[in-house]
Coordinates of C-alpha atoms in Angstrom, one line a residue:
M1 CA 29.1 74.8 -159.2
R2 CA 28.6 77.6 -161.8
A3 CA 31.9 76.9 -163.4
A4 CA 31.0 73.2 -164.0
R5 CA 27.6 74.3 -165.4
L6 CA 29.3 76.7 -167.9
I7 CA 31.7 74.0 -169.0
T8 CA 28.7 71.6 -169.5
M9 CA 26.9 74.3 -171.6
V10 CA 29.9 74.7 -173.9
L11 CA 30.2 70.9 -174.4
L12 CA 26.5 70.7 -175.1
L13 CA 26.7 73.4 -177.8
Q14 CA 29.9 71.8 -179.2
S15 CA 28.0 68.5 -179.7
R16 CA 24.9 70.0 -181.3
T17 CA 24.3 72.5 -184.1
S18 CA 21.9 74.6 -182.0
M19 CA 20.0 74.5 -178.7
T20 CA 17.1 76.6 -177.5
A21 CA 17.1 78.2 -174.1
A22 CA 14.4 75.8 -173.0
E23 CA 16.5 72.8 -174.2
L24 CA 19.6 74.0 -172.3
A25 CA 17.5 74.8 -169.2
R26 CA 16.2 71.2 -169.3
E27 CA 19.7 69.7 -169.7
L28 CA 21.3 71.9 -167.1
E29 CA 18.4 71.8 -164.7
V30 CA 18.2 75.6 -164.4
S31 CA 15.8 78.3 -165.5
E32 CA 15.9 79.9 -168.9
R33 CA 16.9 83.2 -167.3
T34 CA 19.9 81.4 -165.8
V35 CA 20.8 80.1 -169.3
T36 CA 20.7 83.7 -170.7
R37 CA 23.0 84.9 -167.9
D38 CA 25.4 82.0 -168.4
A39 CA 25.6 82.6 -172.2
Q40 CA 26.4 86.2 -171.5
A41 CA 29.2 85.2 -169.1
L42 CA 30.7 82.8 -171.6
A43 CA 30.7 85.5 -174.3
Q44 CA 32.4 87.9 -171.9
A45 CA 35.0 85.2 -171.2
G46 CA 35.8 84.9 -174.9
V47 CA 33.7 81.8 -175.8
P48 CA 31.9 82.8 -179.0
V49 CA 28.3 81.9 -178.0
Y50 CA 25.7 83.3 -180.4
A51 CA 22.0 83.7 -179.9
D52 CA 19.8 83.5 -183.0
R53 CA 16.2 84.8 -182.7
G54 CA 13.1 83.5 -184.4
R55 CA 11.4 80.1 -184.7
A56 CA 14.5 78.3 -185.7
G57 CA 16.7 80.3 -183.3
G58 CA 18.7 79.2 -180.3
Y59 CA 22.2 79.3 -178.9
R60 CA 25.1 78.0 -181.0
L61 CA 28.8 78.1 -181.5
P62 CA 30.6 78.9 -184.8
G63 CA 31.1 75.8 -187.0
G64 CA 34.4 74.1 -186.1
Y65 CA 34.8 75.8 -182.8
R66 CA 36.3 73.5 -180.2
T67 CA 37.5 74.2 -176.7
R68 CA 40.3 72.3 -175.0
L69 CA 39.2 71.2 -171.6
T70 CA 42.0 69.4 -169.7
G71 CA 40.7 69.8 -166.1
L72 CA 39.6 66.2 -165.5
A73 CA 39.7 65.2 -161.9
R74 CA 41.0 61.8 -160.9
G75 CA 37.5 60.4 -160.2
E76 CA 36.3 61.6 -163.6
A77 CA 39.3 60.0 -165.4
E78 CA 38.8 56.7 -163.6
A79 CA 35.0 56.7 -164.3
L80 CA 35.9 57.3 -168.0
F81 CA 37.9 54.1 -168.2
L82 CA 35.1 52.2 -166.5
S83 CA 32.7 53.0 -169.3
G84 CA 34.0 50.2 -171.6
V85 CA 33.2 46.5 -171.4
P86 CA 36.3 44.8 -172.7
G87 CA 34.8 41.4 -173.4
A88 CA 31.8 42.9 -175.1
L89 CA 33.9 45.2 -177.2
R90 CA 36.1 42.3 -178.3
E91 CA 33.1 40.2 -179.3
M92 CA 31.7 43.1 -181.4
G93 CA 35.1 43.4 -183.2
L94 CA 35.8 46.8 -181.6
A95 CA 38.7 45.8 -179.3
D96 CA 41.4 47.6 -181.5
A97 CA 39.3 50.8 -181.7
A98 CA 38.7 50.8 -178.0
S99 CA 42.4 50.2 -177.2
A100 CA 43.4 53.1 -179.5
A101 CA 40.8 55.4 -177.9
R102 CA 42.1 54.5 -174.4
L103 CA 45.7 55.3 -175.5
K104 CA 44.7 58.6 -176.9
V105 CA 42.8 59.6 -173.7
S106 CA 45.7 58.5 -171.5
A107 CA 48.1 60.5 -173.6
A108 CA 45.9 63.6 -173.2
L109 CA 45.7 63.3 -169.4
L110 CA 47.9 65.1 -167.0
P111 CA 50.9 62.9 -165.9
S112 CA 49.4 62.5 -162.4
L113 CA 46.3 60.9 -163.9
R114 CA 47.8 58.5 -166.4
D115 CA 47.5 55.5 -164.1
A116 CA 43.7 56.0 -164.0
S117 CA 43.1 53.1 -166.4
R118 CA 45.1 50.7 -164.3
T119 CA 43.6 51.8 -161.0
A120 CA 40.0 51.5 -162.3
A121 CA 40.6 48.1 -163.9
Q122 CA 42.0 46.7 -160.7
R123 CA 39.0 47.8 -158.7
F124 CA 36.0 47.0 -160.9
H125 CA 35.4 44.2 -163.4
L126 CA 32.2 43.3 -165.2
D127 CA 31.6 39.5 -165.7
A128 CA 28.4 39.5 -167.8
P129 CA 27.6 35.8 -168.3
A130 CA 25.5 34.0 -165.7
W131 CA 27.0 31.3 -163.5
F132 CA 27.3 27.7 -164.7
T133 CA 27.3 28.7 -168.4
D134 CA 29.9 28.6 -171.1
P135 CA 28.7 31.3 -173.5
E136 CA 29.8 31.3 -177.1
T137 CA 30.2 34.5 -179.2
P138 CA 27.7 34.5 -182.1
P139 CA 29.8 34.3 -185.2
L140 CA 27.8 37.0 -187.0
L141 CA 27.9 39.5 -184.1
P142 CA 30.6 41.7 -185.6
E143 CA 28.6 42.1 -188.8
V144 CA 25.4 43.0 -186.8
A145 CA 27.4 45.4 -184.6
E146 CA 28.8 47.2 -187.7
A147 CA 25.3 47.6 -189.1
V148 CA 24.1 49.0 -185.8
W149 CA 26.9 51.6 -185.8
D150 CA 26.4 52.5 -189.4
D151 CA 22.5 52.7 -189.3
R152 CA 22.4 50.3 -192.2
R153 CA 19.5 48.0 -193.1
I154 CA 20.3 44.3 -193.1
T155 CA 18.6 41.2 -194.4
V156 CA 18.9 38.3 -192.0
R157 CA 18.1 34.6 -192.0
Y158 CA 16.8 33.7 -188.6
R159 CA 16.1 30.3 -186.9
R160 CA 12.5 30.2 -185.5
G161 CA 11.9 26.8 -184.1
A162 CA 12.7 24.2 -186.7
Q163 CA 12.3 26.7 -189.6
E164 CA 14.4 29.6 -191.0
V165 CA 12.8 32.8 -191.9
E166 CA 14.1 35.9 -193.7
R167 CA 13.6 39.4 -192.4
E168 CA 14.7 42.9 -193.5
L169 CA 15.6 44.8 -190.3
E170 CA 16.6 48.3 -189.2
P171 CA 19.1 47.4 -186.4
Y172 CA 18.8 50.0 -183.6
G173 CA 20.8 48.5 -180.8
L174 CA 22.5 45.5 -179.1
V175 CA 21.9 44.2 -175.6
L176 CA 24.1 41.8 -173.7
K177 CA 22.0 39.9 -171.1
A178 CA 23.5 37.2 -169.0
G179 CA 26.1 36.3 -171.7
V180 CA 23.5 36.3 -174.5
W181 CA 23.4 39.0 -177.3
Y182 CA 20.1 40.4 -178.4
L183 CA 19.4 42.7 -181.4
C184 CA 16.7 45.3 -181.0
A185 CA 15.5 46.1 -184.5
R186 CA 12.5 47.4 -186.4
A187 CA 11.1 45.0 -188.9
T188 CA 10.9 47.0 -192.2
Q189 CA 7.7 45.4 -193.5
A190 CA 5.8 45.4 -190.2
G191 CA 7.2 48.7 -189.0
V192 CA 7.4 47.4 -185.3
F193 CA 10.3 47.0 -183.0
R194 CA 11.2 43.4 -182.0
V195 CA 14.0 41.5 -180.2
Y196 CA 16.1 38.9 -182.0
R197 CA 18.7 36.6 -180.5
V198 CA 21.9 37.1 -182.4
D199 CA 23.0 33.5 -182.0
R200 CA 19.9 32.4 -184.0
C201 CA 21.0 34.4 -187.1
T202 CA 22.4 32.1 -189.7
A203 CA 23.1 34.8 -192.3
V204 CA 23.5 38.6 -192.3
D205 CA 23.5 40.6 -195.5
P206 CA 24.2 44.3 -195.0
G207 CA 22.6 46.3 -197.8
A208 CA 23.7 49.6 -199.3
E209 CA 20.8 51.5 -197.9
R210 CA 20.9 53.4 -194.6
F211 CA 17.8 54.2 -192.5
A212 CA 16.8 57.3 -190.6
R213 CA 16.7 56.5 -186.9
D214 CA 13.6 57.3 -184.9
E215 CA 15.1 59.8 -182.4
G216 CA 12.3 58.9 -179.9
F217 CA 13.6 55.4 -179.6
D218 CA 15.1 54.8 -176.1
L219 CA 17.1 51.5 -176.1
P220 CA 17.2 51.0 -172.2
A221 CA 13.5 51.8 -171.9
F222 CA 12.6 49.5 -174.8
W223 CA 14.7 46.6 -173.4
A224 CA 13.2 47.0 -169.9
E225 CA 9.7 46.9 -171.2
Q226 CA 10.4 43.9 -173.4
A227 CA 12.2 42.0 -170.6
A228 CA 9.2 42.6 -168.2
R229 CA 6.7 41.5 -170.9
F230 CA 8.7 38.4 -171.6
A231 CA 8.9 37.5 -167.9
R232 CA 5.1 38.0 -167.5
S233 CA 4.4 35.9 -170.6
L234 CA 6.1 32.9 -169.1
L235 CA 3.7 32.8 -166.1
R236 CA 0.8 31.0 -167.8
A237 CA -0.5 29.0 -164.9
E238 CA -1.3 29.5 -161.2
V239 CA -1.0 27.4 -158.0
V240 CA -2.2 28.1 -154.5
V241 CA 0.2 27.5 -151.7
R242 CA 0.6 27.9 -147.9
L243 CA 3.9 29.3 -146.8
S244 CA 5.5 29.5 -143.3
E245 CA 7.3 32.6 -142.3
E246 CA 10.5 31.0 -143.4
G247 CA 8.9 30.0 -146.7
L248 CA 7.8 33.6 -147.4
R249 CA 11.4 34.7 -146.7
R250 CA 12.9 32.1 -149.1
L251 CA 10.2 32.4 -151.8
P252 CA 12.0 35.1 -153.9
Y253 CA 15.1 32.8 -154.1
A254 CA 13.1 29.8 -155.2
V255 CA 10.8 31.1 -158.0
D256 CA 10.9 33.7 -160.7
P257 CA 11.1 37.3 -159.3
A258 CA 7.9 38.4 -161.0
S259 CA 6.1 35.4 -159.6
A260 CA 7.4 36.1 -156.1
R261 CA 6.4 39.8 -156.2
A262 CA 2.9 38.9 -157.4
A263 CA 2.5 36.3 -154.6
L264 CA 3.8 38.5 -151.8
A265 CA 1.6 41.4 -153.0
A266 CA -1.4 39.1 -152.7
A267 CA -0.5 37.7 -149.3
G268 CA -3.1 38.1 -146.6
D269 CA -2.8 37.8 -142.8
P270 CA -1.2 34.7 -141.3
D271 CA -3.5 31.9 -140.1
G272 CA -3.5 30.4 -136.6
Q273 CA -0.3 28.5 -137.3
G274 CA 1.5 31.6 -138.7
W275 CA 1.2 30.4 -142.3
V276 CA 0.0 32.5 -145.2
T277 CA -2.0 31.3 -148.2
V278 CA -1.1 32.9 -151.6
P279 CA -1.8 32.4 -155.3
L280 CA 1.4 31.9 -157.1
P281 CA 1.8 32.5 -160.9
V282 CA 4.0 29.8 -162.4
E283 CA 5.2 28.8 -165.9
S284 CA 3.7 25.3 -165.5
E285 CA 3.0 22.7 -162.9
E286 CA 6.2 20.9 -163.8
V287 CA 8.3 24.0 -163.3
A288 CA 6.4 24.8 -160.0
H289 CA 7.2 21.3 -158.7
A290 CA 10.9 21.8 -159.4
Q291 CA 10.9 25.3 -157.9
L292 CA 8.8 24.7 -154.8
T293 CA 10.7 21.5 -153.9
A294 CA 13.5 23.8 -152.8
L295 CA 11.3 25.2 -150.0
G296 CA 11.0 21.7 -148.4
P297 CA 8.6 21.7 -145.4
E298 CA 8.1 25.4 -145.5
V299 CA 5.5 25.2 -148.3
E300 CA 2.2 23.2 -148.7
V301 CA 0.6 23.0 -152.1
L302 CA -3.2 23.4 -151.9
S303 CA -4.1 23.3 -155.6
P304 CA -4.2 22.1 -158.2
P305 CA -4.9 18.6 -156.9
G306 CA -2.4 16.9 -159.3
L307 CA 0.5 19.0 -158.1
R308 CA -0.6 18.4 -154.4
A309 CA -0.6 14.7 -155.1
L310 CA 2.9 14.9 -156.6
F311 CA 4.2 16.6 -153.4
A312 CA 2.4 14.0 -151.3
R313 CA 4.1 11.2 -153.2
D314 CA 7.5 12.9 -152.8
A315 CA 6.9 13.3 -149.0
L316 CA 6.1 9.6 -148.7
R317 CA 9.2 8.6 -150.6
I318 CA 11.4 10.9 -148.5
A319 CA 9.8 9.5 -145.3
R320 CA 10.6 5.9 -146.4
L321 CA 14.1 6.9 -147.4
Y322 CA 15.0 8.5 -144.1
G323 CA 12.8 6.1 -142.0
R324 CA 15.1 3.1 -142.6

């Protein structure tokens, strides 16, 4: 346990110019007193860890110092080869670089671990696109990805409805969602972060100017917030339905997850027939009709009247069809 922590401490100091005791304690999940003892232990073992005092002080290693750590376990080596997404790397134009990196890592491993890439690939595979889709790689994705890696401002022409607009962006990150690539970027003029579909970019002009990244920007957190906001924005209408016990069970598979969660959270006690009445957020009455039809006789629409009439018409047509 302590040996692993000492190795982690050395790797942290190798990757950063300097770290305070508080920062190391937070990363290692120990007290600052333990950090002090670990630094002393490393120094006694011959690792040149220095402690600078003062406001700008902290622990550091001499510039250029590198330790050679070859003690990868099999599980660690296999996990390392799982970290890449071959299809996504190929689409971003990074397949050659990723292949070269894998070869170098394989060459550095112990002979007994050099089959780690093959064993990992045969056990886990990521298929990002959704079912029943034939996604196409956006032609400008490599240019966008290069700007993301290089922290370089870009000017893009972007399709918005029937029009094209021009935007100057600071590209912070790329997200692959269900086979669709999205760019998370800060609009230079507005100064706010927004999401852009890469396949709607018709031109990308990388400039010569780099931008200073906001170190507080968290790509996974930003994407999660934007995705949740987008899902909520789609639910602009509401219907009231009665659901049987089976209908309640099947509801999350028939409607949007956010809609189902809201409905189930508002569900009261069952009535005398065991049915529950709930308000259901929906995108539109048309979409609700298509989604709720999948529940068949396990749902009764109470309102709005127009949607209830539509289901009544469907029920009569089905009765005539099967009554022959």
